[in-house]
Structure formats: C-alpha cells, structure tokens
C-alpha cells in the first residue's frame, strides 16, 4: 500500500502510473505502483537490488508489456505500446549497463539515438558541447572508452532522441565517485533545456542530492515517497529494507 | 597452361559462390537466422528469370530488372509475415520453418515447371572470351559474374558502414533490445535485410541459370556451397566471404584437373581443412 504523500502533487503530471503491475512470465515483479512526475521535475527512485526499479523503467519504455491504462503520458495511455513507438513519443532511456553498440563508433552510437527523428536542442554538436571528451573520441569504437566516457555516450545517445522525459537506469553503477559527479553535473543542464529526468540510483546520497522528489521501492512496491529534505535517515532505511 | 586456366576458372567461379554466400551471410549477421531455404530461393530466382525470359522474350540479363525487385519484395513479405515470428531465443524454429520452406519451394517449382533440366540462353555472351596471353583466355561471362560479385559486396559494405540503414543493421545485430530503445522497428529492419539478401539471391540465380543447367532439385547443393564459402571466409565479413568463395572455387578447379570426379570432393576437403585448422574462418568479425 502506498503511504500518503506529504508533498503536493504536480498539477498536470507528464507521466503517471496507476496500480502498475509487471510480470516476467509467472513471476510478478511490480505490485500496483502509483507514480507521478511533473514536467521539469527531477525524480529519483531508490531501492535495493530486486526491488523492481529497472522493471519499472522497462515498463515505461515499452520493453515490458503492461496494462494499457496503467501508464499515462501526456494524458494518453501508453502501457501497451512497443518500445520503438514509445521513444518516438518522447521518452528515452539510458539503459542499465550502458549497452553501447560495439559495432558502432562513438559518433555512430550518438547518431543512432536520433533514429526517432524528434526535433529539439540536442544534436551532435550540443551533445559534444555537454561532454567535450567525446568529441575527441568520436571515431573510436563505442566500447573502447573508459566506463565514465561510455556512460556519457549512453546519456548523449538518449538525448539525441530529444526526449521530453529521460529515464536513467543506474548510471553510477561501476563508476568512480569523481566520474559520477561529472556525469550528474550534466543533469541540471539537461533539465534546463526542458527535459524531465527520472533517475534510478543505488547511491542514495547522489539520488537525494539531484532529485526534487524521491520514491523508494521495496520488493515491487512503493515504500516511501517525499522531498529529500523532508525524509529522515530512519524513514529511508526502514523503507529501503522493508522494516 | 592447363593448370593456370583451371585456377583462373576457379577464381572466377568463386565469384559466383561468393554471390551465393553473401545473402546467407547477411541474414545470419543481422538476425542470426540460418536460412535452410537459401539455395532453393536461388533456384526460385532462376525459374522466375526463365518465366520472364520466355514470357517477354528478353535477354536473361535484362530480366534482372524484373527478377531483382520481385525477389526483394518477396523477401520483405516472407520475413515480415512469417520468419519474424520464428525469431526468438530458440534456434530451432527458424531452422524448421526454413526447412519446410525449402521443401515447399522445390515442390512448387516441380509442379509448375516439371523436373526438366533448364538453361537460360545468353547468346554470344556465353562463349565470348578475352585472350590474355598466348593460349590463355578467360570467359567474358565468368568475368562479369566475378566483377558483379565484387560490386555487390562493395555496395553492401557501403550501405553497412556509410548509411543510416547500415547503422540500424549493425546495431540490431549487436543488441536487438537496445535497438528498440533507439526507435528501431526490428520487424521492419529484419524484413529490409531479407529484401536486400533476396535481391542478391536474384542476381545469383540469374547468373546460375545462364551458366549451368538447373532444375528444381539443385537448391540444397547451392546452400552447401554458400555455407562453405561463409565458414571458410569467416562469419560477419563479406569480403571474407569473397575469399571463401574463391578458395572453394579454386579447390574444386584443382580437384577437377586431377580427376573430373573429384571436383566436388576437393571443395569439401578444403572446407574441412579450414574447419579443422581455423574453425572461426580466415577473417572472422563476429562470434556465431
């Protein structure tokens, strides 16, 4: 059961889910998730492994099939749309583990992000502006870069779709703290250009630092929701571990 | 001179084998589908060319204008309507379905055209030759086939590495799930790949029909040559497939020089040798 929120809900949510369920075959991974994010907000989702965070993002982007009305975006029901249609509507994901295409160069990885052909501020030039190191390495194979640089390519690739909503799945995974700071430094710039950001994060401090609101998932349910400043350590720990 | 002639014939024959193999390699590379009906599709193209040539009284090479688009369209529909449904984690469904397709094509051709051996007449082109040196000449038609094979592979490489469609092919081949996140419609991309592959099959089929006698049953043997050329050359490398075809052709030519009955065996032995010494092929670019 979702605890009552202690924050005012955004007026017209950009994305909302109501009672979202998700299954892998017979295994139920999500049990009735209620979630909203308003335009311009930055929302973080925290939780331990197996809590259902990645499953949630995959449901939104259409990699997992869901009930049509369980996910509403810009007012429309998108729950059963396939992934390649969802990105054309303006929802892009930076997938867990980066998942760059090894046969493509850095620049080609970025270019393929623009397959959806959406207009907007994000072009090759503006992405190189955001992550200058990538311009130097534009013709290298995507996987010949350091972990942090690969993460930048993955984020840039998602931006090339000029999304209204950017979903980031564990972008800090496997990276050194200094590198994580560098990448998260790009988030304010991204939101300034008009993209709403939802991050799934294992690193609680990083999540609290970047987000306007935080959700905590625990075993497929929302166990806590609120503004970072309004949540105590004890509340978070209890919600995180399901105590 | 006989040996030189034989080897050169083998090299040029390798062009035809490379043409057989290119479509197979492309399909496996993009969607990991082994098309058991590949050889029969080549023969289907040959018979389609026969029907066009007899129906419109045109030269076999001119029939390419009809046969290539027709086979490409058929490939798109075949992939989108049937083969896409077989793709998944299990390797067996595509093998079974394409095997069934092979049987259907052979029998449909048998019904329509009978088991009679056929040949497309290309007129003077069939016997024309270029004299390179004293006692040494090469056939114009084999040379055209060889050059066409090079042209086709060069064209495909250009598409793969310099166009947005090629990017989509390579990305989908790397990681079909993440490709969907980019907005790529896998079903459509796979169908386009099959359309391209069958366009190449169409060219191979027309040249096969001019070069040798053909009948509905010779498909599986072409599949075998195509397979061997791909494996010898290395998976995922179209230029490697050309080399594989040439090695196969030269091996067969040398075998035939020693003893005409050893032609096919020599080719298979060459294939087995490569498989034993270097199973990944000579110039592999990808894992299977």
Short mmCIF file of C-alpha atoms in Angstrom, two decimals:
data_model
loop_
_atom_site.label_atom_id
_atom_site.label_comp_id
_atom_site.label_asym_id
_atom_site.label_seq_id
_atom_site.Cartn_x
_atom_site.Cartn_y
_atom_site.Cartn_z
CA UNK A 1 0.00 0.00 0.00
CA UNK A 2 1.39 3.41 -0.93
CA UNK A 3 1.89 5.67 2.11
CA UNK A 4 0.07 9.01 1.79
CA UNK A 5 2.39 11.57 0.23
CA UNK A 6 3.40 14.52 2.32
CA UNK A 7 4.08 16.66 -0.73
CA UNK A 8 1.66 18.45 -3.08
CA UNK A 9 1.29 16.51 -6.32
CA UNK A 10 2.42 18.23 -9.53
CA UNK A 11 -0.53 19.89 -11.28
CA UNK A 12 -0.58 18.05 -14.63
CA UNK A 13 1.74 15.07 -14.49
CA UNK A 14 3.91 14.46 -17.54
CA UNK A 15 3.90 10.78 -16.69
CA UNK A 16 1.84 8.86 -14.21
CA UNK A 17 1.33 5.22 -13.40
CA UNK A 18 -1.68 3.87 -11.50
CA UNK A 19 -1.63 0.42 -10.00
CA UNK A 20 1.10 -0.62 -12.42
CA UNK A 21 1.82 -4.34 -12.38
CA UNK A 22 4.60 -6.14 -14.23
CA UNK A 23 5.32 -9.81 -14.77
CA UNK A 24 8.25 -11.83 -16.06
CA UNK A 25 6.31 -14.90 -17.12
CA UNK A 26 4.62 -16.08 -13.94
CA UNK A 27 6.85 -14.04 -11.67
CA UNK A 28 5.27 -10.78 -10.51
CA UNK A 29 7.84 -8.01 -10.18
CA UNK A 30 5.64 -4.95 -9.61
CA UNK A 31 2.56 -4.82 -7.40
CA UNK A 32 0.44 -1.76 -8.06
CA UNK A 33 2.93 1.12 -8.44
CA UNK A 34 1.46 4.63 -8.21
CA UNK A 35 3.95 7.16 -9.53
CA UNK A 36 3.84 10.64 -10.98
CA UNK A 37 6.39 13.05 -12.37
CA UNK A 38 5.60 16.58 -13.48
CA UNK A 39 7.22 18.48 -16.30
CA UNK A 40 10.54 19.95 -15.24
CA UNK A 41 10.87 17.86 -12.08
CA UNK A 42 13.77 15.60 -11.30
CA UNK A 43 12.61 12.44 -9.56
CA UNK A 44 14.82 9.71 -8.12
CA UNK A 45 13.90 6.11 -7.44
CA UNK A 46 15.98 4.28 -4.85
CA UNK A 47 15.78 0.74 -3.54
CA UNK A 48 17.81 -2.41 -3.10
CA UNK A 49 18.53 -4.97 -5.82
CA UNK A 50 15.44 -6.75 -6.99
CA UNK A 51 13.13 -4.02 -5.72
CA UNK A 52 11.69 -3.56 -9.20
CA UNK A 53 13.29 -0.23 -10.16
CA UNK A 54 14.64 -1.36 -13.52
CA UNK A 55 11.46 -3.31 -14.19
CA UNK A 56 9.55 -0.08 -13.63
CA UNK A 57 11.64 1.84 -16.17
CA UNK A 58 11.39 -1.01 -18.66
CA UNK A 59 7.62 -0.95 -18.28
CA UNK A 60 7.50 2.77 -19.05
CA UNK A 61 9.69 2.50 -22.13
CA UNK A 62 7.72 -0.43 -23.50
CA UNK A 63 10.28 -3.20 -23.19
CA UNK A 64 7.81 -4.95 -20.89
CA UNK A 65 4.14 -5.21 -21.81
CA UNK A 66 1.69 -3.76 -19.35
CA UNK A 67 -1.94 -2.85 -18.98
CA UNK A 68 -2.72 -0.06 -21.45
CA UNK A 69 -4.18 2.41 -18.95
CA UNK A 70 -1.67 1.70 -16.17
CA UNK A 71 0.80 4.17 -17.70
CA UNK A 72 -0.34 7.59 -18.86
CA UNK A 73 2.00 10.00 -20.65
CA UNK A 74 0.93 13.49 -21.73
CA UNK A 75 -2.58 12.33 -20.93
CA UNK A 76 -2.51 9.32 -23.27
CA UNK A 77 -2.50 5.64 -22.32
CA UNK A 78 0.82 4.09 -23.40
CA UNK A 79 1.05 0.98 -21.23
CA UNK A 80 0.88 -1.48 -24.11
CA UNK A 81 2.93 0.42 -26.70
CA UNK A 82 6.07 -1.32 -28.05
CA UNK A 83 9.42 0.26 -27.23
CA UNK A 84 10.19 1.70 -30.64
CA UNK A 85 6.92 3.65 -30.57
CA UNK A 86 7.42 4.94 -27.02
CA UNK A 87 10.70 6.66 -27.83
CA UNK A 88 9.04 8.41 -30.76
CA UNK A 89 6.59 9.93 -28.27
CA UNK A 90 9.48 11.47 -26.37
CA UNK A 91 10.50 9.03 -23.64
CA UNK A 92 14.14 7.95 -23.88
CA UNK A 93 16.10 5.64 -21.61
CA UNK A 94 19.75 5.35 -20.66
CA UNK A 95 19.71 1.59 -20.07
CA UNK A 96 21.31 -0.22 -17.17
CA UNK A 97 24.88 -1.19 -18.03
CA UNK A 98 25.08 1.47 -20.75
CA UNK A 99 24.59 -1.06 -23.59
CA UNK A 100 26.50 0.78 -26.26
CA UNK A 101 26.62 -0.87 -29.66
CA UNK A 102 30.10 -2.41 -30.04
CA UNK A 103 29.99 -2.40 -33.84
CA UNK A 104 29.37 1.36 -33.90
CA UNK A 105 31.77 4.22 -33.22
CA UNK A 106 31.03 6.83 -30.55
CA UNK A 107 29.58 9.16 -33.14
CA UNK A 108 27.53 6.39 -34.75
CA UNK A 109 26.16 5.44 -31.32
CA UNK A 110 25.05 9.04 -30.88
CA UNK A 111 23.59 9.22 -34.38
CA UNK A 112 21.54 6.09 -33.90
CA UNK A 113 19.99 7.71 -30.85
CA UNK A 114 18.40 10.16 -33.27
CA UNK A 115 16.53 7.41 -35.15
CA UNK A 116 13.25 8.73 -33.74
CA UNK A 117 13.89 12.00 -35.62
CA UNK A 118 12.44 14.27 -32.97
CA UNK A 119 13.25 17.97 -33.23
CA UNK A 120 14.89 19.72 -30.34
CA UNK A 121 18.02 21.28 -28.89
CA UNK A 122 20.02 18.06 -28.76
CA UNK A 123 22.19 17.49 -31.81
CA UNK A 124 25.67 16.04 -32.25
CA UNK A 125 27.14 19.49 -31.62
CA UNK A 126 25.20 20.18 -28.44
CA UNK A 127 25.95 16.70 -27.06
CA UNK A 128 29.68 17.25 -27.77
CA UNK A 129 29.29 20.56 -26.01
CA UNK A 130 27.86 18.80 -22.95
CA UNK A 131 30.55 16.09 -22.96
CA UNK A 132 33.59 17.57 -24.74
CA UNK A 133 35.78 14.49 -24.22
CA UNK A 134 33.50 12.56 -26.58
CA UNK A 135 34.31 14.83 -29.49
CA UNK A 136 37.96 13.82 -29.27
CA UNK A 137 36.98 10.16 -29.36
CA UNK A 138 34.14 10.41 -31.85
CA UNK A 139 35.51 7.79 -34.27
CA UNK A 140 36.65 5.28 -31.66
CA UNK A 141 34.56 2.14 -31.25
CA UNK A 142 31.94 2.81 -28.59
CA UNK A 143 33.35 0.21 -26.24
CA UNK A 144 36.98 1.37 -26.42
CA UNK A 145 36.32 4.13 -23.90
CA UNK A 146 36.55 4.22 -20.11
CA UNK A 147 33.44 3.39 -18.09
CA UNK A 148 32.67 7.02 -17.38
CA UNK A 149 33.06 8.03 -21.01
CA UNK A 150 30.85 5.16 -22.11
CA UNK A 151 28.22 6.40 -19.67
CA UNK A 152 28.46 9.84 -21.27
CA UNK A 153 27.93 8.26 -24.70
CA UNK A 154 24.90 6.38 -23.37
CA UNK A 155 23.40 9.57 -21.92
CA UNK A 156 24.21 11.53 -25.08
CA UNK A 157 22.67 8.80 -27.21
CA UNK A 158 19.41 9.04 -25.27
CA UNK A 159 19.46 12.85 -25.50
CA UNK A 160 19.78 12.64 -29.29
CA UNK A 161 16.16 11.46 -29.32
CA UNK A 162 15.24 14.90 -27.90
CA UNK A 163 13.06 13.35 -25.22
CA UNK A 164 10.60 15.22 -23.01
CA UNK A 165 11.27 12.54 -20.40
CA UNK A 166 14.69 11.00 -19.81
CA UNK A 167 14.94 7.81 -17.76
CA UNK A 168 18.37 6.98 -16.33
CA UNK A 169 18.86 3.44 -15.06
CA UNK A 170 21.70 3.23 -12.55
CA UNK A 171 24.11 5.50 -14.39
CA UNK A 172 26.53 5.49 -11.49
CA UNK A 173 27.00 1.72 -11.50
CA UNK A 174 30.64 0.67 -11.65
CA UNK A 175 31.99 4.22 -11.81
CA UNK A 176 34.39 6.05 -9.51
CA UNK A 177 32.86 8.81 -7.32
CA UNK A 178 34.70 11.57 -9.20
CA UNK A 179 33.32 10.32 -12.50
CA UNK A 180 29.79 10.03 -11.07
CA UNK A 181 29.96 13.66 -10.00
CA UNK A 182 30.99 14.67 -13.53
CA UNK A 183 28.06 12.88 -15.08
CA UNK A 184 25.49 14.13 -12.61
CA UNK A 185 26.82 17.64 -13.18
CA UNK A 186 25.20 17.36 -16.61
CA UNK A 187 21.70 16.75 -15.20
CA UNK A 188 20.90 20.42 -14.33
CA UNK A 189 21.89 21.41 -17.86
CA UNK A 190 19.61 18.70 -19.25
CA UNK A 191 16.64 19.85 -17.17
CA UNK A 192 17.35 23.47 -18.09
CA UNK A 193 16.94 22.54 -21.76
CA UNK A 194 13.44 21.32 -20.95
CA UNK A 195 13.80 17.59 -20.34
CA UNK A 196 12.25 15.98 -17.27
CA UNK A 197 14.57 13.46 -15.65
CA UNK A 198 13.85 10.30 -13.67
CA UNK A 199 16.89 8.54 -12.21
CA UNK A 200 17.10 5.10 -10.72
CA UNK A 201 20.01 5.16 -8.30
CA UNK A 202 21.74 2.73 -5.95
CA UNK A 203 23.73 5.62 -4.49
CA UNK A 204 21.24 7.17 -2.06
CA UNK A 205 23.28 10.31 -1.40
CA UNK A 206 23.58 11.05 -5.10
CA UNK A 207 19.85 10.45 -5.55
CA UNK A 208 18.92 12.80 -2.72
CA UNK A 209 21.34 15.44 -4.00
CA UNK A 210 19.91 15.63 -7.51
CA UNK A 211 16.18 14.98 -7.00
CA UNK A 212 13.18 17.19 -6.23
CA UNK A 213 11.27 14.12 -5.07
CA UNK A 214 12.32 10.61 -4.17
CA UNK A 215 10.46 7.30 -4.34
CA UNK A 216 11.72 4.24 -2.52
CA UNK A 217 10.83 0.84 -3.99
CA UNK A 218 10.87 -2.32 -1.92
CA UNK A 219 10.00 -5.75 -3.31
CA UNK A 220 7.90 -4.39 -6.12
CA UNK A 221 6.01 -1.76 -4.13
CA UNK A 222 6.47 1.94 -3.29
CA UNK A 223 7.54 2.01 0.34
CA UNK A 224 8.24 5.74 0.70
CA UNK A 225 7.81 8.96 -1.24
CA UNK A 226 8.68 12.56 -0.50
CA UNK A 227 11.03 15.50 -0.80
CA UNK A 228 14.66 14.67 0.13
CA UNK A 229 14.72 17.36 2.79
CA UNK A 230 11.57 16.03 4.46
CA UNK A 231 12.71 12.42 4.81
CA UNK A 232 14.78 11.26 7.77
CA UNK A 233 17.56 8.69 7.68
CA UNK A 234 15.44 6.32 9.74
CA UNK A 235 12.46 6.62 7.40
CA UNK A 236 14.64 5.89 4.37
CA UNK A 237 16.41 2.96 5.98
CA UNK A 238 13.12 1.43 7.04
CA UNK A 239 11.59 1.90 3.60
CA UNK A 240 14.75 0.63 1.83
CA UNK A 241 14.95 -2.60 3.77
CA UNK A 242 11.25 -3.10 4.32
CA UNK A 243 11.38 -2.94 8.09
CA UNK B 1 48.75 -23.57 -69.03
CA UNK B 2 46.01 -26.04 -68.22
CA UNK B 3 46.65 -25.52 -64.54
CA UNK B 4 46.70 -21.75 -64.86
CA UNK B 5 43.45 -21.88 -66.80
CA UNK B 6 41.93 -24.14 -64.19
CA UNK B 7 42.93 -21.90 -61.31
CA UNK B 8 41.67 -18.78 -63.03
CA UNK B 9 38.37 -20.54 -63.80
CA UNK B 10 38.25 -21.48 -60.14
CA UNK B 11 38.78 -17.90 -59.05
CA UNK B 12 36.01 -16.66 -61.31
CA UNK B 13 33.71 -19.47 -60.17
CA UNK B 14 34.49 -18.26 -56.66
CA UNK B 15 32.72 -15.05 -57.57
CA UNK B 16 29.52 -16.97 -58.17
CA UNK B 17 29.92 -18.89 -54.93
CA UNK B 18 30.55 -15.63 -53.10
CA UNK B 19 27.32 -14.29 -54.59
CA UNK B 20 25.50 -17.40 -53.30
CA UNK B 21 27.05 -16.86 -49.89
CA UNK B 22 26.57 -13.12 -49.47
CA UNK B 23 22.83 -13.27 -48.86
CA UNK B 24 23.25 -16.11 -46.36
CA UNK B 25 25.97 -14.23 -44.51
CA UNK B 26 23.93 -11.04 -44.40
CA UNK B 27 20.88 -12.76 -42.90
CA UNK B 28 22.89 -14.58 -40.29
CA UNK B 29 24.80 -11.43 -39.43
CA UNK B 30 21.79 -9.19 -38.94
CA UNK B 31 19.34 -11.57 -37.31
CA UNK B 32 21.17 -14.80 -36.50
CA UNK B 33 18.86 -16.72 -38.80
CA UNK B 34 20.19 -19.73 -40.71
CA UNK B 35 18.07 -19.94 -43.84
CA UNK B 36 17.87 -23.58 -44.94
CA UNK B 37 15.83 -22.49 -47.96
CA UNK B 38 18.59 -20.17 -49.22
CA UNK B 39 19.71 -22.45 -52.07
CA UNK B 40 16.13 -23.08 -53.12
CA UNK B 41 15.48 -19.34 -53.20
CA UNK B 42 18.40 -19.01 -55.64
CA UNK B 43 16.79 -21.67 -57.84
CA UNK B 44 13.43 -19.93 -57.45
CA UNK B 45 15.06 -16.80 -58.85
CA UNK B 46 16.44 -18.85 -61.75
CA UNK B 47 12.97 -20.15 -62.62
CA UNK B 48 11.46 -16.70 -62.20
CA UNK B 49 14.02 -15.44 -64.70
CA UNK B 50 13.09 -18.32 -67.01
CA UNK B 51 9.43 -17.36 -66.85
CA UNK B 52 10.22 -13.70 -67.52
CA UNK B 53 12.58 -14.50 -70.40
CA UNK B 54 10.07 -16.84 -72.04
CA UNK B 55 7.11 -14.60 -71.31
CA UNK B 56 8.63 -11.36 -72.58
CA UNK B 57 11.30 -12.66 -74.97
CA UNK B 58 14.03 -10.65 -73.29
CA UNK B 59 17.71 -11.34 -72.74
CA UNK B 60 18.43 -13.07 -69.40
CA UNK B 61 20.49 -10.16 -68.11
CA UNK B 62 17.62 -7.78 -68.87
CA UNK B 63 15.31 -10.00 -66.81
CA UNK B 64 17.26 -8.81 -63.75
CA UNK B 65 15.17 -5.64 -63.92
CA UNK B 66 12.09 -7.71 -63.06
CA UNK B 67 13.57 -10.56 -61.03
CA UNK B 68 15.58 -8.45 -58.55
CA UNK B 69 12.69 -6.21 -57.35
CA UNK B 70 10.30 -9.18 -57.36
CA UNK B 71 12.59 -11.28 -55.16
CA UNK B 72 13.30 -8.30 -52.88
CA UNK B 73 9.59 -7.68 -52.36
CA UNK B 74 9.04 -11.40 -51.75
CA UNK B 75 11.84 -11.32 -49.18
CA UNK B 76 10.27 -8.42 -47.29
CA UNK B 77 6.88 -10.11 -47.14
CA UNK B 78 8.37 -13.51 -46.27
CA UNK B 79 10.34 -12.05 -43.36
CA UNK B 80 7.63 -9.75 -42.06
CA UNK B 81 4.83 -12.25 -42.48
CA UNK B 82 6.47 -15.49 -41.44
CA UNK B 83 10.14 -15.61 -40.49
CA UNK B 84 9.97 -12.76 -37.95
CA UNK B 85 7.58 -14.93 -35.98
CA UNK B 86 10.20 -17.68 -35.68
CA UNK B 87 12.90 -15.45 -34.23
CA UNK B 88 13.48 -15.70 -30.51
CA UNK B 89 15.74 -17.38 -28.04
CA UNK B 90 15.37 -20.85 -29.55
CA UNK B 91 17.47 -21.64 -32.64
CA UNK B 92 15.22 -24.46 -33.76
CA UNK B 93 12.07 -22.72 -35.09
CA UNK B 94 13.85 -20.78 -37.88
CA UNK B 95 15.67 -23.96 -38.96
CA UNK B 96 12.47 -26.00 -39.03
CA UNK B 97 10.41 -23.34 -40.79
CA UNK B 98 13.05 -22.60 -43.44
CA UNK B 99 13.49 -26.34 -43.96
CA UNK B 100 9.76 -26.58 -44.59
CA UNK B 101 10.02 -23.58 -46.91
CA UNK B 102 12.77 -25.39 -48.83
CA UNK B 103 10.53 -28.41 -49.37
CA UNK B 104 7.61 -26.22 -50.42
CA UNK B 105 9.68 -24.22 -52.92
CA UNK B 106 11.18 -27.34 -54.51
CA UNK B 107 7.80 -28.98 -54.93
CA UNK B 108 6.10 -25.81 -56.16
CA UNK B 109 8.78 -25.46 -58.82
CA UNK B 110 8.41 -29.13 -59.70
CA UNK B 111 4.66 -28.70 -60.12
CA UNK B 112 4.97 -25.55 -62.18
CA UNK B 113 7.98 -26.27 -64.38
CA UNK B 114 8.43 -30.09 -64.24
CA UNK B 115 11.71 -31.81 -63.40
CA UNK B 116 13.20 -31.00 -66.81
CA UNK B 117 16.66 -29.52 -66.82
CA UNK B 118 16.57 -25.88 -67.96
CA UNK B 119 19.08 -23.33 -69.13
CA UNK B 120 18.89 -19.64 -69.92
CA UNK B 121 20.37 -18.69 -73.27
CA UNK B 122 22.55 -15.60 -73.17
CA UNK B 123 23.56 -15.73 -76.80
CA UNK B 124 27.05 -14.75 -77.80
CA UNK B 125 27.91 -13.82 -74.24
CA UNK B 126 28.08 -17.47 -73.25
CA UNK B 127 31.05 -18.33 -75.40
CA UNK B 128 32.76 -14.97 -75.65
CA UNK B 129 36.23 -14.87 -74.24
CA UNK B 130 39.09 -12.47 -73.67
CA UNK B 131 42.51 -13.61 -74.77
CA UNK B 132 45.02 -12.50 -72.14
CA UNK B 133 48.11 -14.23 -73.45
CA UNK B 134 49.13 -16.93 -75.86
CA UNK B 135 46.97 -19.98 -75.16
CA UNK B 136 45.40 -18.34 -72.14
CA UNK B 137 41.94 -16.78 -72.24
CA UNK B 138 39.13 -16.20 -69.82
CA UNK B 139 35.41 -16.32 -70.44
CA UNK B 140 33.61 -12.98 -70.55
CA UNK B 141 30.59 -14.29 -68.65
CA UNK B 142 32.58 -15.70 -65.68
CA UNK B 143 34.45 -12.40 -65.57
CA UNK B 144 31.17 -10.46 -65.49
CA UNK B 145 29.91 -12.68 -62.66
CA UNK B 146 33.13 -12.16 -60.70
CA UNK B 147 33.03 -8.39 -61.17
CA UNK B 148 29.33 -8.36 -60.25
CA UNK B 149 30.13 -10.22 -57.02
CA UNK B 150 32.79 -7.65 -56.15
CA UNK B 151 30.38 -4.85 -56.99
CA UNK B 152 27.62 -6.32 -54.86
CA UNK B 153 29.89 -6.81 -51.86
CA UNK B 154 31.33 -3.32 -52.26
CA UNK B 155 27.78 -1.94 -52.44
CA UNK B 156 26.68 -3.81 -49.32
CA UNK B 157 29.76 -2.66 -47.40
CA UNK B 158 28.92 0.91 -48.37
CA UNK B 159 25.36 0.52 -47.15
CA UNK B 160 26.51 -1.12 -43.92
CA UNK B 161 29.16 1.39 -43.00
CA UNK B 162 28.06 4.66 -44.55
CA UNK B 163 24.29 4.82 -44.29
CA UNK B 164 21.70 5.16 -41.54
CA UNK B 165 20.14 1.86 -42.63
CA UNK B 166 23.50 0.15 -42.28
CA UNK B 167 23.84 1.60 -38.79
CA UNK B 168 20.44 0.18 -37.96
CA UNK B 169 21.50 -3.24 -39.32
CA UNK B 170 24.69 -3.24 -37.25
CA UNK B 171 23.01 -2.00 -34.09
CA UNK B 172 20.17 -4.53 -34.36
CA UNK B 173 22.75 -7.26 -34.93
CA UNK B 174 24.66 -6.16 -31.80
CA UNK B 175 21.74 -5.76 -29.44
CA UNK B 176 18.21 -6.04 -30.73
CA UNK B 177 16.62 -4.95 -27.42
CA UNK B 178 18.60 -1.73 -27.08
CA UNK B 179 17.99 -1.07 -30.77
CA UNK B 180 14.27 -0.93 -29.96
CA UNK B 181 15.02 1.72 -27.34
CA UNK B 182 16.50 3.83 -30.13
CA UNK B 183 13.25 3.73 -32.06
CA UNK B 184 14.27 0.97 -34.47
CA UNK B 185 11.40 -1.27 -35.52
CA UNK B 186 13.14 -4.65 -35.52
CA UNK B 187 10.45 -6.33 -37.60
CA UNK B 188 10.88 -3.75 -40.36
CA UNK B 189 14.71 -3.79 -40.23
CA UNK B 190 14.82 -7.58 -40.43
CA UNK B 191 12.43 -7.50 -43.37
CA UNK B 192 14.63 -4.96 -45.16
CA UNK B 193 17.67 -7.17 -44.56
CA UNK B 194 15.88 -10.13 -46.08
CA UNK B 195 14.79 -7.98 -49.02
CA UNK B 196 18.42 -7.00 -49.66
CA UNK B 197 19.58 -10.61 -49.26
CA UNK B 198 16.99 -11.88 -51.75
CA UNK B 199 17.92 -9.14 -54.20
CA UNK B 200 21.44 -10.58 -54.16
CA UNK B 201 19.97 -14.09 -54.41
CA UNK B 202 18.08 -12.92 -57.50
CA UNK B 203 21.29 -11.83 -59.24
CA UNK B 204 22.97 -15.11 -58.24
CA UNK B 205 20.00 -17.08 -59.54
CA UNK B 206 20.04 -15.40 -62.94
CA UNK B 207 23.78 -15.94 -63.38
CA UNK B 208 23.43 -19.55 -62.22
CA UNK B 209 20.72 -20.12 -64.81
CA UNK B 210 22.88 -18.81 -67.62
CA UNK B 211 25.97 -20.68 -66.53
CA UNK B 212 24.64 -24.20 -65.88
CA UNK B 213 21.66 -26.44 -66.29
CA UNK B 214 19.24 -26.10 -63.44
CA UNK B 215 16.19 -27.94 -62.16
CA UNK B 216 14.03 -27.71 -59.01
CA UNK B 217 16.27 -30.04 -57.00
CA UNK B 218 19.66 -28.31 -57.16
CA UNK B 219 18.94 -25.83 -54.34
CA UNK B 220 20.40 -27.75 -51.38
CA UNK B 221 23.75 -28.20 -53.12
CA UNK B 222 23.95 -24.41 -53.67
CA UNK B 223 23.17 -23.91 -49.98
CA UNK B 224 26.08 -26.18 -49.14
CA UNK B 225 28.49 -24.17 -51.32
CA UNK B 226 27.19 -20.93 -49.83
CA UNK B 227 27.63 -22.31 -46.32
CA UNK B 228 31.16 -23.48 -47.03
CA UNK B 229 32.17 -20.13 -48.52
CA UNK B 230 30.83 -18.27 -45.48
CA UNK B 231 32.55 -20.59 -43.00
CA UNK B 232 35.87 -20.59 -44.84
CA UNK B 233 35.84 -16.81 -45.12
CA UNK B 234 34.75 -16.14 -41.57
CA UNK B 235 31.46 -15.06 -40.08
CA UNK B 236 30.41 -11.45 -40.34
CA UNK B 237 32.89 -10.43 -43.05
CA UNK B 238 31.56 -10.01 -46.58
CA UNK B 239 35.00 -9.61 -48.17
CA UNK B 240 35.98 -12.75 -46.28
CA UNK B 241 33.06 -14.47 -47.94
CA UNK B 242 34.53 -13.50 -51.33
CA UNK B 243 37.84 -15.08 -50.31
CA UNK B 244 35.96 -18.14 -49.07
CA UNK B 245 34.17 -18.46 -52.38
CA UNK B 246 37.42 -18.15 -54.30
CA UNK B 247 39.16 -20.77 -52.17
CA UNK B 248 36.23 -23.11 -52.72
CA UNK B 249 36.21 -22.46 -56.46
CA UNK B 250 39.95 -22.92 -56.82
CA UNK B 251 39.88 -26.12 -54.75
CA UNK B 252 37.15 -27.51 -56.97
CA UNK B 253 39.06 -26.49 -60.12
CA UNK B 254 42.27 -28.13 -58.92
CA UNK B 255 40.33 -31.24 -57.96
CA UNK B 256 38.70 -31.38 -61.38
CA UNK B 257 42.12 -31.01 -63.07
CA UNK B 258 43.39 -34.07 -61.21
CA UNK B 259 40.26 -36.08 -61.86
CA UNK B 260 36.87 -34.76 -63.02
CA UNK B 261 35.08 -36.92 -60.45
CA UNK B 262 36.99 -35.22 -57.64
CA UNK B 263 35.69 -31.72 -58.26
CA UNK B 264 33.07 -31.55 -55.51
CA UNK B 265 35.10 -33.68 -53.10
CA UNK B 266 38.10 -31.35 -53.41
CA UNK B 267 35.91 -28.42 -52.42
CA UNK B 268 34.53 -30.24 -49.39
CA UNK B 269 38.03 -31.32 -48.35
CA UNK B 270 39.23 -27.72 -48.50
CA UNK B 271 36.26 -26.75 -46.31
CA UNK B 272 37.05 -29.48 -43.79
CA UNK B 273 40.71 -28.48 -43.66
CA UNK B 274 39.80 -24.89 -42.83
CA UNK B 275 37.27 -26.07 -40.26
CA UNK B 276 39.90 -28.19 -38.53
CA UNK B 277 42.79 -25.71 -38.66
CA UNK B 278 40.86 -22.47 -38.12
CA UNK B 279 37.22 -23.10 -37.20
CA UNK B 280 36.36 -19.43 -36.87
CA UNK B 281 37.23 -18.92 -40.53
CA UNK B 282 40.02 -16.93 -42.14
CA UNK B 283 38.77 -13.39 -41.44
CA UNK B 284 36.08 -13.60 -38.76
CA UNK B 285 34.47 -10.44 -37.48
CA UNK B 286 31.92 -11.83 -35.12
CA UNK B 287 31.06 -14.67 -32.83
CA UNK B 288 28.40 -17.05 -34.07
#
